[in-house]
Each structure stands twice: as structure tokens, then as C-alpha cells.
PDB file of C-alpha atoms in Angstrom:
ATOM      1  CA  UNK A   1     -44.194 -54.639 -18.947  1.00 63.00           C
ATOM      2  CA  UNK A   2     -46.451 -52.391 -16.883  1.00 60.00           C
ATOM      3  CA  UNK A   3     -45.618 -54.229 -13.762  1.00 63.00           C
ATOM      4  CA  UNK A   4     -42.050 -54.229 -14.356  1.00 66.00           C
ATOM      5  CA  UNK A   5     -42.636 -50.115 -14.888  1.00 66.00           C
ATOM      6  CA  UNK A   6     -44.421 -49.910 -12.066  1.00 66.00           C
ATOM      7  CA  UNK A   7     -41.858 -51.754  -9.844  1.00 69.00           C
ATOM      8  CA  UNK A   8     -39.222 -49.483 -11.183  1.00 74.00           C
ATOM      9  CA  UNK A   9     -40.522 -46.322 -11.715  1.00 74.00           C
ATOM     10  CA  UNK A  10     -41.730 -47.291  -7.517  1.00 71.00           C
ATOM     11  CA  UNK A  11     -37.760 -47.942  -6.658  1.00 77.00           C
ATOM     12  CA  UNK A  12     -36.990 -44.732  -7.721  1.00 78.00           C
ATOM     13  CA  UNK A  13     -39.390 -43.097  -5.794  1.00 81.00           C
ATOM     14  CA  UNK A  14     -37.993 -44.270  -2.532  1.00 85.00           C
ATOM     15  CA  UNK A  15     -36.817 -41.407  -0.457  1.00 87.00           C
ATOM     16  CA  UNK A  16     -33.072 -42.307  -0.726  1.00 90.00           C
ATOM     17  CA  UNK A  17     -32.936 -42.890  -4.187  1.00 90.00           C
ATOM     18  CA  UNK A  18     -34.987 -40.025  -4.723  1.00 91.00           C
ATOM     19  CA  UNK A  19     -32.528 -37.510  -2.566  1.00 92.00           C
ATOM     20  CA  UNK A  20     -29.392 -39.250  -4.179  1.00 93.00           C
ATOM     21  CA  UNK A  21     -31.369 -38.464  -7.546  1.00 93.00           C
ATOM     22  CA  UNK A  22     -31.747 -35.079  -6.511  1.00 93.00           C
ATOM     23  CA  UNK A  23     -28.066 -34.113  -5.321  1.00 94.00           C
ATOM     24  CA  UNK A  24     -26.582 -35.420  -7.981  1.00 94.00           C
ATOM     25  CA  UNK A  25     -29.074 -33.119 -10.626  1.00 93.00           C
ATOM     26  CA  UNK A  26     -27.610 -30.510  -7.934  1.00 92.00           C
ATOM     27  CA  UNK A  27     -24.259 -31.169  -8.457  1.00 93.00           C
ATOM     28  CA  UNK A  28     -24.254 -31.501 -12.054  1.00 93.00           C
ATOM     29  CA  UNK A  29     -25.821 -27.667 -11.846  1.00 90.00           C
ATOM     30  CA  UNK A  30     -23.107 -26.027 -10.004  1.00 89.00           C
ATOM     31  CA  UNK A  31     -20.418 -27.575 -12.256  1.00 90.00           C
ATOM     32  CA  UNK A  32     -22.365 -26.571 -15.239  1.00 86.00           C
ATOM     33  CA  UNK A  33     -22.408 -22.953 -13.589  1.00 84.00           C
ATOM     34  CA  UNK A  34     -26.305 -22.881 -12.540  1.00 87.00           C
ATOM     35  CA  UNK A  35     -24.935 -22.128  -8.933  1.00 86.00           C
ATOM     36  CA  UNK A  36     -28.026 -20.984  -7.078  1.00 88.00           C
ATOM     37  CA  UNK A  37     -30.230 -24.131  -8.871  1.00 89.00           C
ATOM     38  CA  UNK A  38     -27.390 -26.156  -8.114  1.00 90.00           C
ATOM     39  CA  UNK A  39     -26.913 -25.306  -4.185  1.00 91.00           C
ATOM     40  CA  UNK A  40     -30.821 -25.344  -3.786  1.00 91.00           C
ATOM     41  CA  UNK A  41     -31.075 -29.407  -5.525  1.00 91.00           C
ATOM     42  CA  UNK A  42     -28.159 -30.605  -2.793  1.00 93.00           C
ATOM     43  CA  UNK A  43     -30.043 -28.821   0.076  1.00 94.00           C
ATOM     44  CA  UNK A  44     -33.208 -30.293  -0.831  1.00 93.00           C
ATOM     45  CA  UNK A  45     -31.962 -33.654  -1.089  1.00 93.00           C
ATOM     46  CA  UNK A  46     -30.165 -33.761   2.353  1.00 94.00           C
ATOM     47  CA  UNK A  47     -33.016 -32.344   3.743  1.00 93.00           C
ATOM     48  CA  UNK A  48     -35.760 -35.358   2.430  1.00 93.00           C
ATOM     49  CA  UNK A  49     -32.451 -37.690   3.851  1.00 94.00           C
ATOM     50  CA  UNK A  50     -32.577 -35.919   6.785  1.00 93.00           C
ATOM     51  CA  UNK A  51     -36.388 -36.181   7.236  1.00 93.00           C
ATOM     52  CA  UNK A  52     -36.462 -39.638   5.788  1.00 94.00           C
ATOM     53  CA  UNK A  53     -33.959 -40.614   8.655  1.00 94.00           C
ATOM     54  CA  UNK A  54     -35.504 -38.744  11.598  1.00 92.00           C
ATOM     55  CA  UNK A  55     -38.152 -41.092  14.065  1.00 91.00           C
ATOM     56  CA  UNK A  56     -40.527 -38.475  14.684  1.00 91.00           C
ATOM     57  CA  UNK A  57     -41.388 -37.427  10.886  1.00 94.00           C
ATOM     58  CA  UNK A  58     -41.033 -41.413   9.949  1.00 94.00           C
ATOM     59  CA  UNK A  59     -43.633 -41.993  12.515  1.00 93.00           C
ATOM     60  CA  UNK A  60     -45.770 -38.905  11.734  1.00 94.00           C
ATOM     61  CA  UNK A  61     -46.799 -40.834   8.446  1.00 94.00           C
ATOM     62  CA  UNK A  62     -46.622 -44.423   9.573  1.00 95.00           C
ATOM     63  CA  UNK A  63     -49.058 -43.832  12.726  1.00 95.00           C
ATOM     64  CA  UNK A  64     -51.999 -43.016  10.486  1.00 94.00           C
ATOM     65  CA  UNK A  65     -51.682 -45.983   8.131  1.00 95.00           C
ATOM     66  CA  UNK A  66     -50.976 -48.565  10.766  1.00 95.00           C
ATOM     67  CA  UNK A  67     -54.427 -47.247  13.370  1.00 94.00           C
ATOM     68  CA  UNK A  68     -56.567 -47.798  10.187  1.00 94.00           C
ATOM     69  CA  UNK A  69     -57.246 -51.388  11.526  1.00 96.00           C
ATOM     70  CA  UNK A  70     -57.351 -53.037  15.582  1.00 95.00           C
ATOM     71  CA  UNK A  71     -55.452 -56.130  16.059  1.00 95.00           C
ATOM     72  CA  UNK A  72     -57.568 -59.748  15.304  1.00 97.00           C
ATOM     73  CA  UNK A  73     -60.553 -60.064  18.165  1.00 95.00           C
ATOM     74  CA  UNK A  74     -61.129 -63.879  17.268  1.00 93.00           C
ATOM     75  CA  UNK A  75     -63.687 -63.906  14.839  1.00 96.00           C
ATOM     76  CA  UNK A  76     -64.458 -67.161  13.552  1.00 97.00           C
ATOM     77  CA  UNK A  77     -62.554 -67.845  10.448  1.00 97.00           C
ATOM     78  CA  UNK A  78     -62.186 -70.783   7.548  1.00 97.00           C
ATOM     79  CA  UNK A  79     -59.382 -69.560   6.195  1.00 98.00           C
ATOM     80  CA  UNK A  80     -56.131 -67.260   7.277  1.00 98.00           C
ATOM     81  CA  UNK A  81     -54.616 -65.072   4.137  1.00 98.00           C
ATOM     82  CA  UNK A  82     -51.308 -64.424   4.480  1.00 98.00           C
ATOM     83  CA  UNK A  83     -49.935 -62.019   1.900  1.00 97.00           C
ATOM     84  CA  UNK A  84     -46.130 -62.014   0.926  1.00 91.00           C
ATOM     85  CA  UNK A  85     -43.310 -59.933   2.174  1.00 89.00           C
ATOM     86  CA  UNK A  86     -40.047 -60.801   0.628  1.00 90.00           C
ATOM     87  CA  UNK A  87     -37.215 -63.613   0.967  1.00 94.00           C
ATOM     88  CA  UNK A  88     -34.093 -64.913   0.310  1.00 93.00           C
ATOM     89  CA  UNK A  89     -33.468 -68.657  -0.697  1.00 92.00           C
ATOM     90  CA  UNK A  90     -29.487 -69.465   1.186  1.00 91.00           C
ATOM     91  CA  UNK A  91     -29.269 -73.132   1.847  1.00 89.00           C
ATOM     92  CA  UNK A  92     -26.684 -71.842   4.341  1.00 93.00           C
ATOM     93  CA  UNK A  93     -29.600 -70.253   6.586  1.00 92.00           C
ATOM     94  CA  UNK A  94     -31.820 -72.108   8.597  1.00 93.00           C
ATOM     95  CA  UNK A  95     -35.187 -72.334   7.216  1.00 90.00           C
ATOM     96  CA  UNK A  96     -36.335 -69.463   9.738  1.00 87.00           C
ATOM     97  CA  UNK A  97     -33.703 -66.979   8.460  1.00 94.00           C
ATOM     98  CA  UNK A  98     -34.929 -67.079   4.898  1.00 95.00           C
ATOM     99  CA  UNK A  99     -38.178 -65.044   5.215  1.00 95.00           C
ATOM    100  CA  UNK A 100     -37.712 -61.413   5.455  1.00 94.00           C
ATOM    101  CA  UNK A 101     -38.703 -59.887   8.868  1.00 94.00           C
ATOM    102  CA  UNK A 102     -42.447 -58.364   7.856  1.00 94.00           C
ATOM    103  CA  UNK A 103     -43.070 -61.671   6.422  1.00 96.00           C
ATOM    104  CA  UNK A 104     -41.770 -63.626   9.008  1.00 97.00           C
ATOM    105  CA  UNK A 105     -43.777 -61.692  11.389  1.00 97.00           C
ATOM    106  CA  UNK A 106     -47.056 -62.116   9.115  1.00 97.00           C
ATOM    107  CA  UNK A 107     -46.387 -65.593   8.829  1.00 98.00           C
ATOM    108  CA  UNK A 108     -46.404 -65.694  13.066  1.00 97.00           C
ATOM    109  CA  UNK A 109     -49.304 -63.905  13.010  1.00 98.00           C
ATOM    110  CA  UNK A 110     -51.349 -66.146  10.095  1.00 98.00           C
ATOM    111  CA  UNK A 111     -50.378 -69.166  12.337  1.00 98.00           C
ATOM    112  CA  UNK A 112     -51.787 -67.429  15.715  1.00 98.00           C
ATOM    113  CA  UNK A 113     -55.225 -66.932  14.067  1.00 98.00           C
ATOM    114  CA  UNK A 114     -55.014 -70.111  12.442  1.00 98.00           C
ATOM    115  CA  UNK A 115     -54.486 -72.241  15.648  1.00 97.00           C
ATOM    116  CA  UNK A 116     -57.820 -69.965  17.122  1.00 97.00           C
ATOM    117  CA  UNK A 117     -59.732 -71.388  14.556  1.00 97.00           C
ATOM    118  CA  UNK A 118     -60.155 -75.040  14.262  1.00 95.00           C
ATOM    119  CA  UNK A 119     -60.807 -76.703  10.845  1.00 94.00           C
ATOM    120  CA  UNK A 120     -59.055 -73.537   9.282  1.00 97.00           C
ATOM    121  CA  UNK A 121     -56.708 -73.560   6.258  1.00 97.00           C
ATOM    122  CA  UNK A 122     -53.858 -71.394   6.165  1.00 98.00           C
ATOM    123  CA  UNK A 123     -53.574 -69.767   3.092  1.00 98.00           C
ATOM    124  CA  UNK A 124     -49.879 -68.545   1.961  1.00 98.00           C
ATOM    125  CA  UNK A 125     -49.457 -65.998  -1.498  1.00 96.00           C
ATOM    126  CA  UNK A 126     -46.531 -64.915  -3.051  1.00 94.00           C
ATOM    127  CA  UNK A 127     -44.538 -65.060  -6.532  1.00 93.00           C
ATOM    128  CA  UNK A 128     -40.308 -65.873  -6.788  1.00 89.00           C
ATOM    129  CA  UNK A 129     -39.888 -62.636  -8.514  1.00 84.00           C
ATOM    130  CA  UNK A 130     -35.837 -62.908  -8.418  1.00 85.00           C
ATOM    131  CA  UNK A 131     -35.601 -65.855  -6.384  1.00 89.00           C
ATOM    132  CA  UNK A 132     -35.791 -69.462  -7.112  1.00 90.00           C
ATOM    133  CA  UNK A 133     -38.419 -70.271  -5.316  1.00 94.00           C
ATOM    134  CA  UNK A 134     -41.913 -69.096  -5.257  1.00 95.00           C
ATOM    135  CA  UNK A 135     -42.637 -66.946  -2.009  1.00 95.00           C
ATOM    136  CA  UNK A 136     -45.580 -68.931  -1.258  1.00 96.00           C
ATOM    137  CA  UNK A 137     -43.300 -72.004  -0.982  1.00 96.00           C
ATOM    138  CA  UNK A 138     -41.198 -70.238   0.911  1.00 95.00           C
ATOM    139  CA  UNK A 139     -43.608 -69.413   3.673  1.00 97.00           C
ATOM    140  CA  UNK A 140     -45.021 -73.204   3.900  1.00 97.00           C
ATOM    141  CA  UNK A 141     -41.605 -74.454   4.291  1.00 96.00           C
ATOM    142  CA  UNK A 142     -41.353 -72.433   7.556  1.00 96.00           C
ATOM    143  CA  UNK A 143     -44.816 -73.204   8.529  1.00 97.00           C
ATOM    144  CA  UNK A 144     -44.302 -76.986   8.224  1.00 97.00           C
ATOM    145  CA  UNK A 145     -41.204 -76.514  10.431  1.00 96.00           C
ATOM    146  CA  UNK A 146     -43.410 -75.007  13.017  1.00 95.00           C
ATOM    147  CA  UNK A 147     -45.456 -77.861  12.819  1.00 95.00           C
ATOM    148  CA  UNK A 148     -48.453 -76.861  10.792  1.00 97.00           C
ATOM    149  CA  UNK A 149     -50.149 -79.678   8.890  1.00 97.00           C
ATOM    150  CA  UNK A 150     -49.492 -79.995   4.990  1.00 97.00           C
ATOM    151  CA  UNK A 151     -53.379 -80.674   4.874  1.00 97.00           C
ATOM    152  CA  UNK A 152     -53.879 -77.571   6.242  1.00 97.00           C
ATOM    153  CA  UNK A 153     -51.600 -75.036   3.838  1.00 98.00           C
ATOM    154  CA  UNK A 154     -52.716 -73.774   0.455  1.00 97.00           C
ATOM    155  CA  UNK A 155     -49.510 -72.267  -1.401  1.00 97.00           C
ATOM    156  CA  UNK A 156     -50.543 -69.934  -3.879  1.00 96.00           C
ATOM    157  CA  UNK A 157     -47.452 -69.082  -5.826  1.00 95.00           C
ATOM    158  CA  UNK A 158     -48.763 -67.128  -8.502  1.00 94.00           C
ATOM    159  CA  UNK A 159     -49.540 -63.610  -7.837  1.00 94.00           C
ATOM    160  CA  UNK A 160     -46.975 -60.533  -8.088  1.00 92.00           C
ATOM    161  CA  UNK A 161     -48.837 -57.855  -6.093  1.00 92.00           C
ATOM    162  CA  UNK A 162     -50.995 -57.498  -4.289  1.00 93.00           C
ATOM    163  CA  UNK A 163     -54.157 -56.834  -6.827  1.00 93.00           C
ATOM    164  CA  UNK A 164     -53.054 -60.196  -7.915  1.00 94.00           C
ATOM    165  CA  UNK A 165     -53.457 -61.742  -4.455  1.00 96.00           C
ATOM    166  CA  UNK A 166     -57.194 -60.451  -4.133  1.00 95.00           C
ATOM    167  CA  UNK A 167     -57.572 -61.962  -7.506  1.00 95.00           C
ATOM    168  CA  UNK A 168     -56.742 -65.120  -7.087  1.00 96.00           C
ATOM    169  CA  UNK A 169     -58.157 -65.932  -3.297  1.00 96.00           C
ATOM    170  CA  UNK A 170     -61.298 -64.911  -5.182  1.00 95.00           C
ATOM    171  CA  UNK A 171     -61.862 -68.692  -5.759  1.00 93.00           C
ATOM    172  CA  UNK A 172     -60.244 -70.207  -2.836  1.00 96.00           C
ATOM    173  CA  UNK A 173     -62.233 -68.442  -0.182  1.00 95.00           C
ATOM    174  CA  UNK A 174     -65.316 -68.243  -2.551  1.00 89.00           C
ATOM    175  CA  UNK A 175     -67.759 -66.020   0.394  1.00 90.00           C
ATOM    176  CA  UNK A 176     -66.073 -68.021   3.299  1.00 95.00           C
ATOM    177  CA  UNK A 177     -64.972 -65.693   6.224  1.00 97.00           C
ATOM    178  CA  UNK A 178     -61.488 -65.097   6.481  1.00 98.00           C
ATOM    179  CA  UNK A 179     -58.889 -63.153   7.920  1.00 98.00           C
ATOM    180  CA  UNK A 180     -56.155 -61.184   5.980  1.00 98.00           C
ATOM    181  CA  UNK A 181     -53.169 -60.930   7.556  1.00 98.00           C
ATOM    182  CA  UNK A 182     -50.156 -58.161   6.372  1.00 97.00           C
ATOM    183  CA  UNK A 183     -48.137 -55.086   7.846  1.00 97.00           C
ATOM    184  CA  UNK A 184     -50.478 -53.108   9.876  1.00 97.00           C
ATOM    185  CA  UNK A 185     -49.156 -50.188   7.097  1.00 96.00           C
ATOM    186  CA  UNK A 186     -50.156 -52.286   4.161  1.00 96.00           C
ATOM    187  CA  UNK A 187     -53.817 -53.280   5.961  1.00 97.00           C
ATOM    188  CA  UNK A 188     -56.240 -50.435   4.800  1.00 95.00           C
ATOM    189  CA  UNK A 189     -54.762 -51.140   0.917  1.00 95.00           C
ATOM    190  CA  UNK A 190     -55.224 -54.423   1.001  1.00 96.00           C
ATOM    191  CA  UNK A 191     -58.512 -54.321   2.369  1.00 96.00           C
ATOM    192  CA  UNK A 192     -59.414 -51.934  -0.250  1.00 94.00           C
ATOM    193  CA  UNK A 193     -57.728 -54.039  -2.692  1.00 95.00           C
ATOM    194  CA  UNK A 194     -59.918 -57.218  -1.365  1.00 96.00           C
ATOM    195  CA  UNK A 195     -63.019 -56.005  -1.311  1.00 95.00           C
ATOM    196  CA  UNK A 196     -62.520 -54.249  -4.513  1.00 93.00           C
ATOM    197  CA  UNK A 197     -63.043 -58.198  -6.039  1.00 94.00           C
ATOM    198  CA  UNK A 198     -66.173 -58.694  -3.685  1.00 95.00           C
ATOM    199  CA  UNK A 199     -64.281 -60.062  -0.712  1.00 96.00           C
ATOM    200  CA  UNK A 200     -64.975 -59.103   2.868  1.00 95.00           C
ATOM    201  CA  UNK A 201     -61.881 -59.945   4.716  1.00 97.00           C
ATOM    202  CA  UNK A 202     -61.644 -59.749   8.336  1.00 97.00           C
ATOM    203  CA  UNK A 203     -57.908 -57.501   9.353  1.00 97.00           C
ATOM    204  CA  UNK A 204     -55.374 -59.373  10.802  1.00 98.00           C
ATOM    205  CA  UNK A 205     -52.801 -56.503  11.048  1.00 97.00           C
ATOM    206  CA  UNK A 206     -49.153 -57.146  12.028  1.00 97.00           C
ATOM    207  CA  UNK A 207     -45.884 -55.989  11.838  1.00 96.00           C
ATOM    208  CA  UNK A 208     -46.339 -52.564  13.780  1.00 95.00           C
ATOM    209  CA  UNK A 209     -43.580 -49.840  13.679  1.00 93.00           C
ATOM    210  CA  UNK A 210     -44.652 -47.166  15.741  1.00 91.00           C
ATOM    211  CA  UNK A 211     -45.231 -48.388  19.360  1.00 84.00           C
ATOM    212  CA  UNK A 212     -46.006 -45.680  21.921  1.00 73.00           C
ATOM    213  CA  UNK A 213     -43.217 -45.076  24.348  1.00 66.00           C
ATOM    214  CA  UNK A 214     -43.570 -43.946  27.515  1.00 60.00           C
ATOM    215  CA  UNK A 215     -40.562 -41.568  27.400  1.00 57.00           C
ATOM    216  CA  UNK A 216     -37.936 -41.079  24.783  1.00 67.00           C
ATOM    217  CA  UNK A 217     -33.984 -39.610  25.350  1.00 74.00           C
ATOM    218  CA  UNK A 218     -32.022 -37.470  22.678  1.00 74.00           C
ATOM    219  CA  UNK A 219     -31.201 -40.332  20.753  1.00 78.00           C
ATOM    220  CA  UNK A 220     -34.803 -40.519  19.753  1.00 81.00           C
ATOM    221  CA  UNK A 221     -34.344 -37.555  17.524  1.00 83.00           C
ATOM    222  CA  UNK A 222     -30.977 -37.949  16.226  1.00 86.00           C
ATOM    223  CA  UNK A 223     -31.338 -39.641  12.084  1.00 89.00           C
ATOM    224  CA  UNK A 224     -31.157 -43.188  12.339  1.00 91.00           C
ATOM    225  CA  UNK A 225     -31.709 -46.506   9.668  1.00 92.00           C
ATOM    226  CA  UNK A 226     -34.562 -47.501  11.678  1.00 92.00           C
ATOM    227  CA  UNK A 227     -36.329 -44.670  10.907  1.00 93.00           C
ATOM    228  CA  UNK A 228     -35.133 -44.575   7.256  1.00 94.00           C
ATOM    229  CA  UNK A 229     -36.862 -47.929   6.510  1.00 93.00           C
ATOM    230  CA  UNK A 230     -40.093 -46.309   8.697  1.00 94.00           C
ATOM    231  CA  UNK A 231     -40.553 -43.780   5.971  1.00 95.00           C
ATOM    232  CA  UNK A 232     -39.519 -46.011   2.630  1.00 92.00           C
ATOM    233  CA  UNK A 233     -42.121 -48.397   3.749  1.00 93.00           C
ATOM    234  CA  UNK A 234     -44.561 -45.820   4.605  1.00 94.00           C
ATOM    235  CA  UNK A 235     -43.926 -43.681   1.707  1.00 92.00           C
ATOM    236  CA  UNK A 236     -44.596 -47.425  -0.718  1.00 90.00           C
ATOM    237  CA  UNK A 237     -48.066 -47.508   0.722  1.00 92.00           C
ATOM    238  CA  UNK A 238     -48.932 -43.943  -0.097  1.00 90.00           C
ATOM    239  CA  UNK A 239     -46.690 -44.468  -3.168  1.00 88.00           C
ATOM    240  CA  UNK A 240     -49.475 -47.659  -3.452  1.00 85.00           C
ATOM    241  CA  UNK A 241     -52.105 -45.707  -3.290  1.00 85.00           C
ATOM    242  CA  UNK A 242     -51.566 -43.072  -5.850  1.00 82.00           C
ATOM    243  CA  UNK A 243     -50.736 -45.748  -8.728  1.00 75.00           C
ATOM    244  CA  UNK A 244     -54.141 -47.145  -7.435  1.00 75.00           C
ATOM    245  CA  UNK A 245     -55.861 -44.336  -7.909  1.00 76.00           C
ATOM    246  CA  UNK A 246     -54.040 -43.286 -11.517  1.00 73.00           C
ATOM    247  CA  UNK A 247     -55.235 -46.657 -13.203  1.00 69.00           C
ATOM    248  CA  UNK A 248     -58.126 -47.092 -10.980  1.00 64.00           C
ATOM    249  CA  UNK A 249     -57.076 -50.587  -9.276  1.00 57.00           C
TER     250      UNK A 249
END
């Protein structure tokens, strides 16, 4: 019940919802005659929109969550943690298409480290929640199709979160070294998360939004979806972070 709360309560948080949340309180005010209130709950929701949606706020609070952590150097591994990021079982897609992008990318990533590392076991986490079929099983499905051994994969299908996750590799990596391997935004969490149940994983960050560019036109400040899903995926991890700290995970 507390994680369905949690996942809810967490939706609602989301910059858009929370702006839509907030005009509409605004617009029920000026038809129930609280004008000023009113006007001031539909400006303040187009303006988190129009923050939410603008590149150089979205990467303002990415940048600091995604430098926590340098790329993998090649330190010598046994195992390669992948944590979930979301799919969508279609028998009409091909078996690359089902992952979302973050995990995809993770998934790339988990495979990279595991191919440095020989006699490694890829480890893949992740529950259905809506789906059909268990997130975990998901992943290994794409990383038999890019030819990693079935020997060599350990589905974990179990946990919901990512608390869970560090729970349960608890007794699959025992003290072996290992990598961890997430969205570069997600990293300093899940570290925290990981070593919180004794663990001393090695980051494998991935999935990086903000890339330095050398130069950037008017476009780059104009609102735009790509920066929209910058800040709702920033704002889960400090979202992430707060719950942490209220129940002391």
C-alpha cells in the first residue's frame, strides 16, 4: 500500500501534473470570485510549465546529479548490475523496440562492461509492474538477441524500486566487486541506496542528458519536450531523495 502511495503521490508531483493541478485550483478561484488568488494559481502554473520546458533551467538541475559519478575506467568486475528502466511488451515490435530508451541504453552499457570483464555475469533487475512480463525478463530477452550467453544472465524479476534492487543483489554479489549500471541522474541514489545494505558498487553511469555544446542558436532557449522530460526525470531523483530521507531508506 505504501509503495502504491508512494508511486502515486510521486506522479503527481511531476512538474506537468503539478502545473495542470495548479491552474485548474486557479481557475476554479476566479469562477468562484477569488480573482486575485485565482489569476496568481494560473500564472504560477504556466510559469513551472514554462520552466519545466525550457533547456537551460532543465539542465541547471540535471548537470549536478549526472557529474556525481565519471564514466566506468575498467575496473575488474564479477558481476554487471543493471537496474530497470521501464518497457512495453508489443509482439508487434521487434525485441529491441520493447525496452524503454534509459533502459535500453543501460542495458548497452551493462553489456560493454560485461564483455571488459571475462568470466562476468550480467545481472538484470526489474518487476512487470503493469506489464506482463517481468522487466528483468524483458532485458535478457534483448541481451540474448545481442548474443550474450544464457549462462551468463541472472534475471532478477522481483524487486519494485530501487531499495528493493540493493536488497536483493545483497545475496547474489555476496562482497564480489561489481559494477552498477543506471542513468547517470539516478547514479549517486543508487549508490547511496547500495551501500546503504553493505554493498560497494563500482558506477557504471549512463544515459547522460546534458552534453556540453560547443555553441547553441535561439532554438536552444525556446520551451521544448526534450527539455520537459529533462526536468520530470530530474525532479524524480530529487523527488527520490526527499521520500528517502522522510522514512529514512
Amino acid at each position: 500500500m505504501l509503495f502504491q502511495l508512494k508511486k502515486v503521490i510521486g506522479g503527481l508531483m511531476m512538474p506537468l501534473p503539478l502545473s495542470l493541478i495548479i491552474i485548474l485550483i486557479g481557475l476554479v478561484l476566479l469562477v468562484g470570485g477569488r480573482q486575485k488568488l485565482g489569476r496568481v494559481g494560473v500564472a504560477l502554473g504556466c510559469l513551472v510549465i514554462a520552466l519545466s520546458s525550457s533547456m537551460p533551467f532543465a539542465q541547471l538541475i540535471t548537470k549536478p546529479l549526472e557529474r556525481t559519478y565519471p564514466a566506468y575506467a575498467g575496473q575488474p568486475v564479477s558481476y554487471v548490475v543493471v537496474l530497470g528502466g521501464g518497457h512495453v511488451t508489443d509482439d508487434y515490435l521487434p525485441v529491441s523496440s520493447v525496452l524503454s530508451s534509459a533502459s535500453l541504453t543501460r542495458l548497452v552499457e551493462g553489456i560493454r562492461v560485461y564483455r571488459l570483464n571475462s568470466g562476468a555475469k550480467l545481472v538484470l533487475s526489474g518487476y512487470s509492474g503493469s506489464d506482463s512480463v517481468p522487466h528483468a525478463i524483458a532485458m535478457k530477452r534483448v541481451a540474448l538477441a545481442l548474443g550474450i550467453p544464457e549462462q551468463d544472465i541472472i534475471a532478477e524479476p522481483r524487486p519494485r524500486d530501487t531499495r528493493e534492487e540493493a536488497q536483493y543483489m545483497v545475496n547474489i554479489v555476496n562482497e564480489s566487486p561489481f559494477a552498477l549500471v543506471t542513468s547517470a541522474s539516478h547514479m549517486a541514489r543508487a549508490v547511496s541506496l547500495f551501500k546503504g545494505q553493505g554493498l560497494d558498487p563500482i558506477a557504471s553511469p549512463t544515459y547522460f542528458s546534458v552534453k556540453e555544446a560547443k555553441e547553441n542558436d535561439w532554438r536552444y532557449y525556446l520551451p521544448r519536450p526534450d527539455a520537459l522530460a529533462m526536468t520530470q526525470m530530474a525532479w524524480h531523483e530529487y523527488l527520490g531523495r526527499a521520500w528517502g530521507w522522510m522514512t529514512k531508506e
